[in-house]
Each structure stands twice: as C-alpha cells, then as structure tokens.
Short mmCIF file of C-alpha atoms and ligand atoms in Angstrom, two decimals:
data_model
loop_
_atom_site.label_atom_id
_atom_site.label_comp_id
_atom_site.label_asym_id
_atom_site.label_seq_id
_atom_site.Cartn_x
_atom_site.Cartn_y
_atom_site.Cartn_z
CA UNK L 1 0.00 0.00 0.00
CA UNK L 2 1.11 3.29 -0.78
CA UNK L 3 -0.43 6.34 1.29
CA UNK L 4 0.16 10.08 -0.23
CA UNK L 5 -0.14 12.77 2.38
CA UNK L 6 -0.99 16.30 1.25
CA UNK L 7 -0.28 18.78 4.29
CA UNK L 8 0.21 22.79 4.06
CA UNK L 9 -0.66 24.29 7.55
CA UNK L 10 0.48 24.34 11.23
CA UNK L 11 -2.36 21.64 12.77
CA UNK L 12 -1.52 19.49 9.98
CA UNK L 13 1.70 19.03 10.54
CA UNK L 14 0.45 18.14 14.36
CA UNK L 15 -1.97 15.42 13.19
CA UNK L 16 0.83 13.93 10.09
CA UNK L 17 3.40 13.17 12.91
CA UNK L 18 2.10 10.37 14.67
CA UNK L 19 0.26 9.40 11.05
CA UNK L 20 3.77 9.43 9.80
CA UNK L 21 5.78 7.58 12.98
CA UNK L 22 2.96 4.44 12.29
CA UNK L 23 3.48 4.31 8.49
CA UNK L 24 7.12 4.09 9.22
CA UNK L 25 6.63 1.16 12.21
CA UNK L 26 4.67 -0.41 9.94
CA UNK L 27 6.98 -0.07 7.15
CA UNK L 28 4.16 1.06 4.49
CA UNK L 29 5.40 3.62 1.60
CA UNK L 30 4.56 7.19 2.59
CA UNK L 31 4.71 9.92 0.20
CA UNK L 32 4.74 13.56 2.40
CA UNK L 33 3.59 16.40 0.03
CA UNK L 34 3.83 19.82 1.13
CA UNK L 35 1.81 22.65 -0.42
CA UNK L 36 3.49 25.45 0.86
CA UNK L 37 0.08 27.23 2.34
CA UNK L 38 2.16 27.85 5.72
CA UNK L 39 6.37 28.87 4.71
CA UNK L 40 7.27 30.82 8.04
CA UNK L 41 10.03 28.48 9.46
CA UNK L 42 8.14 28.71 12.69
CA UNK L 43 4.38 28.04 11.37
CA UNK L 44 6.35 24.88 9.21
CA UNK L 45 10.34 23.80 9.75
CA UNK L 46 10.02 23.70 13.44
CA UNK L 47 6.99 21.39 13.43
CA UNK L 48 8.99 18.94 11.30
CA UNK L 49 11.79 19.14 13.13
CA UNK L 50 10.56 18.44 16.66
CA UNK L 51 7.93 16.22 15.81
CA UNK L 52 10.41 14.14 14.03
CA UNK L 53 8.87 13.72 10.90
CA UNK L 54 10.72 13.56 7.98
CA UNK L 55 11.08 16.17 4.78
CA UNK L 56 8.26 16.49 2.82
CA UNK L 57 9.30 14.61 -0.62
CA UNK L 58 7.66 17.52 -2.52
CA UNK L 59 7.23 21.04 -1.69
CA UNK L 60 4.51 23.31 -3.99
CA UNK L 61 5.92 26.56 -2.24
CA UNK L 62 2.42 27.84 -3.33
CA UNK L 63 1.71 30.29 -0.34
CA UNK L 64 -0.26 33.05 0.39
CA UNK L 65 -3.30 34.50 -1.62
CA UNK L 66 -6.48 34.80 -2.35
CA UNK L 67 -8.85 31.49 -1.46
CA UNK L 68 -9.09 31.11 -4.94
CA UNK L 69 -5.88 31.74 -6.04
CA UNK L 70 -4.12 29.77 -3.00
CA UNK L 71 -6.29 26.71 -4.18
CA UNK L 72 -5.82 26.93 -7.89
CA UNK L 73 -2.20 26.98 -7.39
CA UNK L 74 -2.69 24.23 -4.86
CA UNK L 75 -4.77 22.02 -7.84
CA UNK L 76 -2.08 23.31 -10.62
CA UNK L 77 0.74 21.82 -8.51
CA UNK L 78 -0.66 18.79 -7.70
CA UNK L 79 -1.93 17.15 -10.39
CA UNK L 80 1.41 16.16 -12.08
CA UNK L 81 2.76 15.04 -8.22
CA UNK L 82 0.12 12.35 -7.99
CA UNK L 83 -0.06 11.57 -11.42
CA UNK L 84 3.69 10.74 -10.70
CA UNK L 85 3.39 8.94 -7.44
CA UNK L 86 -0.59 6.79 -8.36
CA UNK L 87 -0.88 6.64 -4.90
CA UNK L 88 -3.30 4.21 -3.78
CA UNK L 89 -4.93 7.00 -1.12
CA UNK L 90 -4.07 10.48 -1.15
CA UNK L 91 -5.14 11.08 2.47
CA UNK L 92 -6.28 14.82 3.55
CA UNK L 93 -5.96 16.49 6.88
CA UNK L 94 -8.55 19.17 8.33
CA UNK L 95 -10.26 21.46 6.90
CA UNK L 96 -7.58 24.70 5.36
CA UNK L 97 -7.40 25.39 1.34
CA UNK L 98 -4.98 22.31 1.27
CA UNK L 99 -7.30 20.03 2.49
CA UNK L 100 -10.07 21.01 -0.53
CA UNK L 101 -7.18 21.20 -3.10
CA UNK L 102 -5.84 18.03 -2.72
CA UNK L 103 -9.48 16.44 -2.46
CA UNK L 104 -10.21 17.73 -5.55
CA UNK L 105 -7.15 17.10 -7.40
CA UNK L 106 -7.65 13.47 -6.01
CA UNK L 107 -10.88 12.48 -6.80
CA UNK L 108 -10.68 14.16 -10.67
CA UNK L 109 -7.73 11.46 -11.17
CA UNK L 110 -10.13 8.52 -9.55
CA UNK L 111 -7.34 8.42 -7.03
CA UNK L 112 -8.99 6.96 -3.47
CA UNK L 113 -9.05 9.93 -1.01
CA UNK L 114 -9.28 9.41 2.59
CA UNK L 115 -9.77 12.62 5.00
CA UNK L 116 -8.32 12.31 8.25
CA UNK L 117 -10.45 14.39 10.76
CA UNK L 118 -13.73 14.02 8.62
CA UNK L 119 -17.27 14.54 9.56
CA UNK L 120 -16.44 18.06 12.19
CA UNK L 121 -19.35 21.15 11.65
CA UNK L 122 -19.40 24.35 13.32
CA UNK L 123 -22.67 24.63 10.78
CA UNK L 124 -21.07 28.28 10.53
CA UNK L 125 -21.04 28.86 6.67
CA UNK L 126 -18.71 32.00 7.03
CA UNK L 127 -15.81 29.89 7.62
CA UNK L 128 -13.84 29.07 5.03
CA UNK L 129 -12.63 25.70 7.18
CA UNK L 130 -16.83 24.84 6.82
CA UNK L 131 -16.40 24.64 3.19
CA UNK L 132 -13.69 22.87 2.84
CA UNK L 133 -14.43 20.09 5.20
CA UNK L 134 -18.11 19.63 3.96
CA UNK L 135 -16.87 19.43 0.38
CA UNK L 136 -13.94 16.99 1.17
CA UNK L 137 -15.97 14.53 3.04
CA UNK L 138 -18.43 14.72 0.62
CA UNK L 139 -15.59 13.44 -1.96
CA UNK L 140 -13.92 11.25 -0.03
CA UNK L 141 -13.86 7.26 -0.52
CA UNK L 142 -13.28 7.03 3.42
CA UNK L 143 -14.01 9.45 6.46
CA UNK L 144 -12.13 8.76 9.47
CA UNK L 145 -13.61 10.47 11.70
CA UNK L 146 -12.29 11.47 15.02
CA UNK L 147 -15.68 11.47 17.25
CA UNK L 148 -19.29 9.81 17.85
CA UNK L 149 -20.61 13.15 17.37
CA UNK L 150 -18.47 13.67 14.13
CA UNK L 151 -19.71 10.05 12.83
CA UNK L 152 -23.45 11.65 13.70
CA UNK L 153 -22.54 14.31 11.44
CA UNK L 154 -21.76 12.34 8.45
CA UNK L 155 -24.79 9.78 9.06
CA UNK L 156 -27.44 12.97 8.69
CA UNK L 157 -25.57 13.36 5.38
CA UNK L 158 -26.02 10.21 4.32
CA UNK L 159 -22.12 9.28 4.49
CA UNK L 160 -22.38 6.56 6.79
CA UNK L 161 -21.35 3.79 4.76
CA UNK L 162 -17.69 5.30 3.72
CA UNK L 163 -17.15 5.91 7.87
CA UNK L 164 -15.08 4.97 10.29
CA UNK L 165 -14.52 6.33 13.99
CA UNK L 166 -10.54 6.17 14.44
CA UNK L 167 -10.37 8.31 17.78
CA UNK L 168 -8.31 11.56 17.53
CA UNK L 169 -4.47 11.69 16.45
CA UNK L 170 -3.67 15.28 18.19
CA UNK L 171 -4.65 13.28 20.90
CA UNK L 172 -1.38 10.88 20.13
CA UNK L 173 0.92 13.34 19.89
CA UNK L 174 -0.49 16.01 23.08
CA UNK L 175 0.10 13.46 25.33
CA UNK L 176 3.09 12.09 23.62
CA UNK L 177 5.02 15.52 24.07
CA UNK L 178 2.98 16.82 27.03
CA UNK L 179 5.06 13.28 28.89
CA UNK L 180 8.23 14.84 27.62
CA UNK L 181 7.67 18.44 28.83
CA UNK L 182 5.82 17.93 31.85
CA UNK L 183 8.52 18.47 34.07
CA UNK L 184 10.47 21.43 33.06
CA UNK L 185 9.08 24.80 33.15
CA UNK L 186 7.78 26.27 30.17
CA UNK L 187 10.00 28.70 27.70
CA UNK L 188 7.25 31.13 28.26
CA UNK L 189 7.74 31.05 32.27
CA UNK L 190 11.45 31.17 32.70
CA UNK L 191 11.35 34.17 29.73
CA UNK L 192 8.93 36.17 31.75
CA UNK L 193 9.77 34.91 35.10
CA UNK L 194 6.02 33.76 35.67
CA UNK L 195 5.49 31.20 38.25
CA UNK L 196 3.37 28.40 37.76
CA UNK L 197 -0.14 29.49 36.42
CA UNK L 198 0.71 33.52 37.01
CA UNK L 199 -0.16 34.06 33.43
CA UNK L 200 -3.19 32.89 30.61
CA UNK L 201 -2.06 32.07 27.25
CA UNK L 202 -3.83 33.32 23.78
CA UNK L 203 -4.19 32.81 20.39
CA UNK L 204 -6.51 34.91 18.01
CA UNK L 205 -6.35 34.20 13.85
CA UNK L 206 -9.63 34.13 12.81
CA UNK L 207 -11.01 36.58 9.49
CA UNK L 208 -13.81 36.59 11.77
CA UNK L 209 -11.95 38.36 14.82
CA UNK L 210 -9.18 39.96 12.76
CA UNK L 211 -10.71 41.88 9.91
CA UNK L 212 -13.05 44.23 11.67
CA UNK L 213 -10.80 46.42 13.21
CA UNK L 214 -13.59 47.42 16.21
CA UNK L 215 -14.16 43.40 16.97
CA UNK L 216 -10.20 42.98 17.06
CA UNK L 217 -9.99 45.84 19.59
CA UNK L 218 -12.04 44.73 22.16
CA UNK L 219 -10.86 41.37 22.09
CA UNK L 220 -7.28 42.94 22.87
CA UNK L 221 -8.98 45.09 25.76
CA UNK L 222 -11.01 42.19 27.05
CA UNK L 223 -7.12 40.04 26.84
CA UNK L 224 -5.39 42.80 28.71
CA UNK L 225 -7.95 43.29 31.44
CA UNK L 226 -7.61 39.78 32.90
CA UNK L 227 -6.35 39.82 36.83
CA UNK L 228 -3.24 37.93 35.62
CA UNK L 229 -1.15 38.77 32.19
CA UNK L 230 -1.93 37.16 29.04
CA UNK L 231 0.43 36.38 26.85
CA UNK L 232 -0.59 36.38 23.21
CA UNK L 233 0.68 34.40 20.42
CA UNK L 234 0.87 36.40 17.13
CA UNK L 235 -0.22 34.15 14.14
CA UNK L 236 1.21 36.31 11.12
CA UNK L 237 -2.51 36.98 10.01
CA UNK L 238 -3.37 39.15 13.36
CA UNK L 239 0.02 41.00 12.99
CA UNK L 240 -0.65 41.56 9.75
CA UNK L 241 -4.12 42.66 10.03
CA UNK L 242 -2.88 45.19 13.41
CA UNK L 243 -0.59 46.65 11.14
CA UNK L 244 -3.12 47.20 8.60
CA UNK L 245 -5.86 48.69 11.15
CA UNK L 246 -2.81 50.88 13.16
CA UNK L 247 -4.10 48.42 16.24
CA UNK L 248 -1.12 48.13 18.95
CA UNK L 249 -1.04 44.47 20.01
CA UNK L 250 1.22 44.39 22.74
CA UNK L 251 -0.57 46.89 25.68
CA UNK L 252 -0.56 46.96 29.43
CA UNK L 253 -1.50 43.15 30.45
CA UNK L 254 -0.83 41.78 27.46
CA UNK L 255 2.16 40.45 26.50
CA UNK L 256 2.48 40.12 22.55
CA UNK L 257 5.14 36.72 21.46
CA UNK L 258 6.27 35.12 18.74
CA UNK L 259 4.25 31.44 18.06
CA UNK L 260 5.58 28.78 19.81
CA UNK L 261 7.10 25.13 18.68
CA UNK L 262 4.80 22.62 19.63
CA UNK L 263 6.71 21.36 22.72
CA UNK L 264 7.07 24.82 23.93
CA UNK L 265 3.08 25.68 23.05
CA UNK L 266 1.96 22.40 25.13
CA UNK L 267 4.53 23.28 28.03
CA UNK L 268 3.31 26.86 28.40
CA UNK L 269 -0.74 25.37 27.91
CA UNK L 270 0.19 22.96 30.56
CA UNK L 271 1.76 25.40 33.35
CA UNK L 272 -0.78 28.24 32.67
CA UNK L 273 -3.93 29.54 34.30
CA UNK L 274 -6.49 29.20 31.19
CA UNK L 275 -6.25 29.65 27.74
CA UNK L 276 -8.34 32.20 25.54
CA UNK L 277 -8.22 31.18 21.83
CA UNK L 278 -10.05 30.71 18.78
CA UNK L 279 -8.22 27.96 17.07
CA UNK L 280 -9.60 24.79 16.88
CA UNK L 281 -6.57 22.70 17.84
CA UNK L 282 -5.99 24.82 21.16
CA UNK L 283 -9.51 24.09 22.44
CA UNK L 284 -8.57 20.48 22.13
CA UNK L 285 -5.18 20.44 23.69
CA UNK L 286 -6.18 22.80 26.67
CA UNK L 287 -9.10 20.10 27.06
CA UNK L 288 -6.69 17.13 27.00
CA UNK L 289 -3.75 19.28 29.10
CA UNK L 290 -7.18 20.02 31.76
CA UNK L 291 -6.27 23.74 31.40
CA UNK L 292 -9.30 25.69 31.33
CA UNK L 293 -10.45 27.51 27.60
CA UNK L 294 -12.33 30.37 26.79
CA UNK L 295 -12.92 30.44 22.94
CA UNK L 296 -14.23 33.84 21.28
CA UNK L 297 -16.62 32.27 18.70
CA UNK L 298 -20.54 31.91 18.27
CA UNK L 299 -19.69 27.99 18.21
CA UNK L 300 -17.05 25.10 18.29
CA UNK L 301 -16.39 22.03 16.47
CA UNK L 302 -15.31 19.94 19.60
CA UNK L 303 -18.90 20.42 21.36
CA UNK L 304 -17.50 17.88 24.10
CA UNK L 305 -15.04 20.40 25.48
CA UNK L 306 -17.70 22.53 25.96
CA UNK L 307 -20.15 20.03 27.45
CA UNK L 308 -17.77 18.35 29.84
CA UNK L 309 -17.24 21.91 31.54
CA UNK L 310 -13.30 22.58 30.03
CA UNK L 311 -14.76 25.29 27.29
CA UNK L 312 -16.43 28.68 27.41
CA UNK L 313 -17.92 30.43 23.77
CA UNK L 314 -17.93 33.99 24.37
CA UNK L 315 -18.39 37.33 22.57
CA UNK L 316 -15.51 40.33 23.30
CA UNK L 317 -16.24 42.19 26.67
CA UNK L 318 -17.83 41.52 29.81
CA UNK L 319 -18.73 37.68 28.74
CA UNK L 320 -15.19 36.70 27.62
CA UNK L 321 -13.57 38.66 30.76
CA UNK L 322 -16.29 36.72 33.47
CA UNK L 323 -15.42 33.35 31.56
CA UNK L 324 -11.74 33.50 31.83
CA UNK L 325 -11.52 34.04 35.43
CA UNK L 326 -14.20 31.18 35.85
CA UNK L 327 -13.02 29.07 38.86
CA UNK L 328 -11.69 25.84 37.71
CA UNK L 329 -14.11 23.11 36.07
CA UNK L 330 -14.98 19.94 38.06
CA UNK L 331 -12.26 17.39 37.05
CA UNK L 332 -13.25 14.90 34.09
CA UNK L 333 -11.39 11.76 33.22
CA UNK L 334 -13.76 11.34 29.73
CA UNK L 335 -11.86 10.52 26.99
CA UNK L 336 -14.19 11.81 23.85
CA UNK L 337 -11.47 12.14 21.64
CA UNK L 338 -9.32 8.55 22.22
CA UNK L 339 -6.79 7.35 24.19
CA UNK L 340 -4.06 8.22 22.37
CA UNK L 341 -3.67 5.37 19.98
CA UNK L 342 -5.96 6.87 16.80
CA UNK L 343 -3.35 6.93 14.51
CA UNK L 344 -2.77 3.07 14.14
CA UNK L 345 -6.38 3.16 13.64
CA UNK L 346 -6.11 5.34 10.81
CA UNK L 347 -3.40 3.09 9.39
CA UNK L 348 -5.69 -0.28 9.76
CA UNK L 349 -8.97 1.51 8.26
CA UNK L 350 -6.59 2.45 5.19
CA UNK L 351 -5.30 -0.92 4.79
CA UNK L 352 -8.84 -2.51 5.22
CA UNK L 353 -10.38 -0.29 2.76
CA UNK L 354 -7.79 -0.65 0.11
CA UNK L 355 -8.91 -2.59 -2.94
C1 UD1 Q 1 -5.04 28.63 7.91
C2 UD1 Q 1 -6.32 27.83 7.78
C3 UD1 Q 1 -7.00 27.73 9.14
C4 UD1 Q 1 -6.05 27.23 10.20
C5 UD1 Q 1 -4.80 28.10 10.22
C6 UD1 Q 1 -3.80 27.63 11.23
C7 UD1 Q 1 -7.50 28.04 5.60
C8 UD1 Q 1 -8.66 28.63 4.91
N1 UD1 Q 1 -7.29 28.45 6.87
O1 UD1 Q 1 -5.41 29.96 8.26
O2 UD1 Q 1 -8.09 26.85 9.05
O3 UD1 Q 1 -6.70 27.32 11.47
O4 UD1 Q 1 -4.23 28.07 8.91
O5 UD1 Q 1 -2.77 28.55 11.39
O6 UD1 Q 1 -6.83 27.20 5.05
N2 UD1 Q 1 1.05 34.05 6.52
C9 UD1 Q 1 2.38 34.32 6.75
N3 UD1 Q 1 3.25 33.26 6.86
C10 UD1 Q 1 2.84 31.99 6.77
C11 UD1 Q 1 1.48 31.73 6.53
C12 UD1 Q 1 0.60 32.78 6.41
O7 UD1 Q 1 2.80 35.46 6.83
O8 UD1 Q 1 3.67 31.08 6.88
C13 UD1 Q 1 0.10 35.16 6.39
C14 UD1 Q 1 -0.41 35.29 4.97
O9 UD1 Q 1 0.31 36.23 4.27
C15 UD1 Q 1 -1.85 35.67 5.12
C16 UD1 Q 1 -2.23 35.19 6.51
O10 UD1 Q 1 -1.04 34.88 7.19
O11 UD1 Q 1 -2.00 37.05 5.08
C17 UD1 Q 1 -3.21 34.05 6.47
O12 UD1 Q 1 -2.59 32.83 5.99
P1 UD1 Q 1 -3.46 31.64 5.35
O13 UD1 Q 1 -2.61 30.45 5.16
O14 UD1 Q 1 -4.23 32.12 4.19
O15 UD1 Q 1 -4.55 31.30 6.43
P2 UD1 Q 1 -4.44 31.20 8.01
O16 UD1 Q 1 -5.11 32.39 8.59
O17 UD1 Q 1 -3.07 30.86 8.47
#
C-alpha cells in the first residue's frame, strides 16, 4: 500500500506526525507532500523538526493568496505530483485550502481519497474551514472520523457507509510531548519569570476576529484586562491585520510573542492559568492538558469540550472577561477524543479499505 499525504498548515503538521511515525513502524510507503500554504520556518520547519517527521518529498511553495488563487495553485501543482506517485490514497488532513485542493485534485484522477479528521461542523457557513471540510468529506472514498458526534454528522448526510470512527491523532501526539515536557518549566515562564499558572495564554487568527478592526480591539482590551497577564501568540494573520488597522497588540497586560514550537506551546498550555483562543486545535489540547479555555466564537467544532465543563464560547467584553476568570471546572477523566492510539487506527482503516 502506498499512502500520499498532502499537508500545508500548522495543525496538519500536528496530526501527520504520529500518522507518519505508524506508516514508518509499519513499514508502508509514505509519500509527504507539502503545499506550501504555511512557509514561516516557525508556522512549518520547526513542526517537522521536533515532531520528528521527515522532509516532505515535494514542496509546492504555493503560499499566500487569495482562497481562490491559493487553491488553484494548490490544484495546478498537484496534479502532475500524484499523477507521478498513483498513490493508492491520497489522504487529507482538516479542513484549510490544502485540504479542498488536494481532495479535488484526487478524486478528478479517480485516485482513493481518505480525510483524516472528517465529519467536524461548526454549521457556521462563514468559515472558510466549513467549506472545505463539507466538500472533502463529501468526496472522499473514506471518512475517518475522530468522534461519535463527528460520525453523527456524516450519518445525517447520508455518508455513513464510507465511515469509520478512528479516535483523535492530536490526541497521540499532546500526550506524547505533554510526557516529555511535563517536568520542566515552560520557555514562556522562565522568559517572563512567571510562576506556575501567574499568566493565561492566547491565540486569536480568525477573518472573523481579525478583519473588523472594532471586533479585534475589544478582544485585545477584554485580553489585557484579565487579573493575571496574558500572553498572546501572534499568528502572522493578526500582525498583519494590526498593522493594517494601526491596532497596537502588545498593551498593558498583554504580553504580545512570537508562536511557539509545539513542545514549547503544550509546556506553556500545561503550566498556565487558562487559555483564551479561537483555534480549533488549542480548544482540544487545553481540554486534554485540563487547562481551562475560553474560545471567542458563536460555536465550536469539539462540542465535548464545551459540554464536559473545560470550554467557554464567548463574545468580546464583559462575557469573555467573566469566563476566563471562571473558577476551575470539576475534574473529568472522559476521553471523547481517544486514548491516544488513533493513529494506528487510521493506518488499519486504510489498509482494510484498500482494494
Ligand atoms: C489557515 C487555515 C486555518 C487554520 C490556520 C492555522 C485556511 C482557509 N485556513 O489559516 O483553518 O486554522 O491556517 O494557522 O486554510 N502568513 C504568513 N506566513 C505563513 C502563513 C501565512 O505570513 O507562513 C500570512 C499570509 O500572508 C496571510 C495570513 O497569514 O495574510 C493568512 O494565511 P493563510 O494560510 O491564508 O490562512 P491562516 O489564517 O493561516
């Protein structure tokens, strides 16, 4: 069997590592394509490097743009690389332009396609992520999805029949590296002498949060008038789009930083007070790290973290302030999203579904 993994952004270079580590242990030919959606060395090199996986065999270097014009490169590019390689699954990660690319360029060759993390909704059609995922799983030969509530999902779509509930790879690798960092403080501590859960920890990307310029600013206010400082980590989208509104980042309470490597990004989750984000990923790993999480969106993907008492949804202002400095949740030991072994799942529903 030979798998063909197309991957272009941070939280899919996350969920390829332990994808990749279980192709290797189970010696099966792995092709790693790279679109080139994400280029910083730190949203891309350092995830490789510390997560040991290997270098991508092809690199598109396609990346940034317009949706359209990201994704037409995306389809332009790779075309020719699986026409090459006649994979026998081209397996897709997520939901970013990547994800939809390579689905597309996939099925138009009759190429199987498998999407890893199929079968999430935020039934919020103003994402971009909402397209893509609906459209890949709709494409796809096999959905592994991640959840019961995810399989749900695909049933009321009538997908049931191509589905398979794997468990969650972030899962695999969180608690993979979370056992490796657990005992040393966190980069973010020892830089800004913060003792153990003196600080939150933030993350804000979103077009929805970042392109009105009034929206943006109130989440900063809200983020700086916390009792404890917040340290926020600047995805290039929300520097870009503070430059472009003339919107200081960094302010009294709220400490503006670089993004993280994953090691260091689960360390400082793991020794901080709460987490205030609006990326899906984060949700999950604060959940799985039992560090508290506000998220500033009308809804969330990973409804369990909300239900099991880990995650707030909140609007800028009063709401996301109050939720932050909730008192800590009543402890949980569920396990919605695995134990930790999904991605040897993933690699047994591949091999029973190849023909
Ligand atoms: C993408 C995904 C999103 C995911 C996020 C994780 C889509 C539609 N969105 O959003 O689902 O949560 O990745 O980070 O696929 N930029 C850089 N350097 C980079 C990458 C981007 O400066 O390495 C800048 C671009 O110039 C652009 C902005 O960041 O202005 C947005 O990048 P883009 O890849 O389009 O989407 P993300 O917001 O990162």
């Amino acid at each position: 069997m030979k798998v063909l993994s197309v991957v272009g952004a941070r939280p899919q270079f996350v969920k390829l590592a332990p994808i990749a580590r279980e192709f290797e242990k189970q010696r099966i030919e792995h092709i790693i394509v790279h679109t080139g959606q994400h280029y910083d060395p730190m949203l891309s090199d350092v995830f490789f490097k510390d997560l040991g996986i290997a270098d991508p065999d092809v690199h598109l270097g396609v990346g940034s743009g317009g949706h359209g014009e990201q994704t037409g490169k995306m389809l332009i590019g790779l075309e020719p690389v699986f026409e090459r390689y006649q994979p026998d699954w081209v397996l897709v990660y997520g939901d970013t332009n990547s994800t939809v690319a390579a689905a597309l360029a996939a099925v138009k060759l009759h190429l199987p396609l498998a999407h890893l993390e199929a079968g999430l909704r935020s039934f919020n059609r103003r994402m971009p992520e909402e397209h893509n995922r609906v459209l890949t799983d709709h494409a796809a030969d096999l959905l592994l999805a991640p959840t019961k509530v995810a399989a749900a999902h695909l049933q009321t779509e009538g997908l049931t029949k191509r589905t398979e509930v794997v468990g969650d790879v972030m899962t695999d690798v969180v608690l993979q590296v979370r056992d490796q960092v657990r005992n040393a403080p966190s980069p973010i501590m020892t830089e800004f002498g913060f003792s153990e859960g003196a600080y939150r920890l933030a993350t804000i990307h979103r077009p929805d949060n970042t392109d009105d310029p009034g929206r943006l600013n109130a989440i900063l206010d809200s983020l700086a008038g916390l009792d404890v400082p917040t340290v926020i980590l600047a995805h290039p989208r929300l520097v870009a789009k503070c430059e472009q509104h003339g919107i200081a980042l960094g302010r009294e309470g709220l400490l503006a930083h670089r993004p993280l490597a994953y090691p260091e990004l689960v360390a400082a989750t793991l020794h901080a007070c709460g987490i205030v984000t609006d990326s899906g990923g984060l949700q999950k790993e604060a959940f799985l790290l039992r560090t508290p999480c506000t998220t500033v969106r009308p809804e969330t993907e990973w409804v369990e973290t909300v239900e099991l008492g880990w995650n707030q949804l909140v609007e800028p202002g009063a709401a996301l302030v109050a939720a932050a400095r909730r008192p800590m949740p009543a402890p949980t030991d569920a396990t919605p999203y695995g134990d930790g072994h999904a991605a040897a799942n993933v690699v047994k529903a591949l091999a029973e579904h190849f023909k």
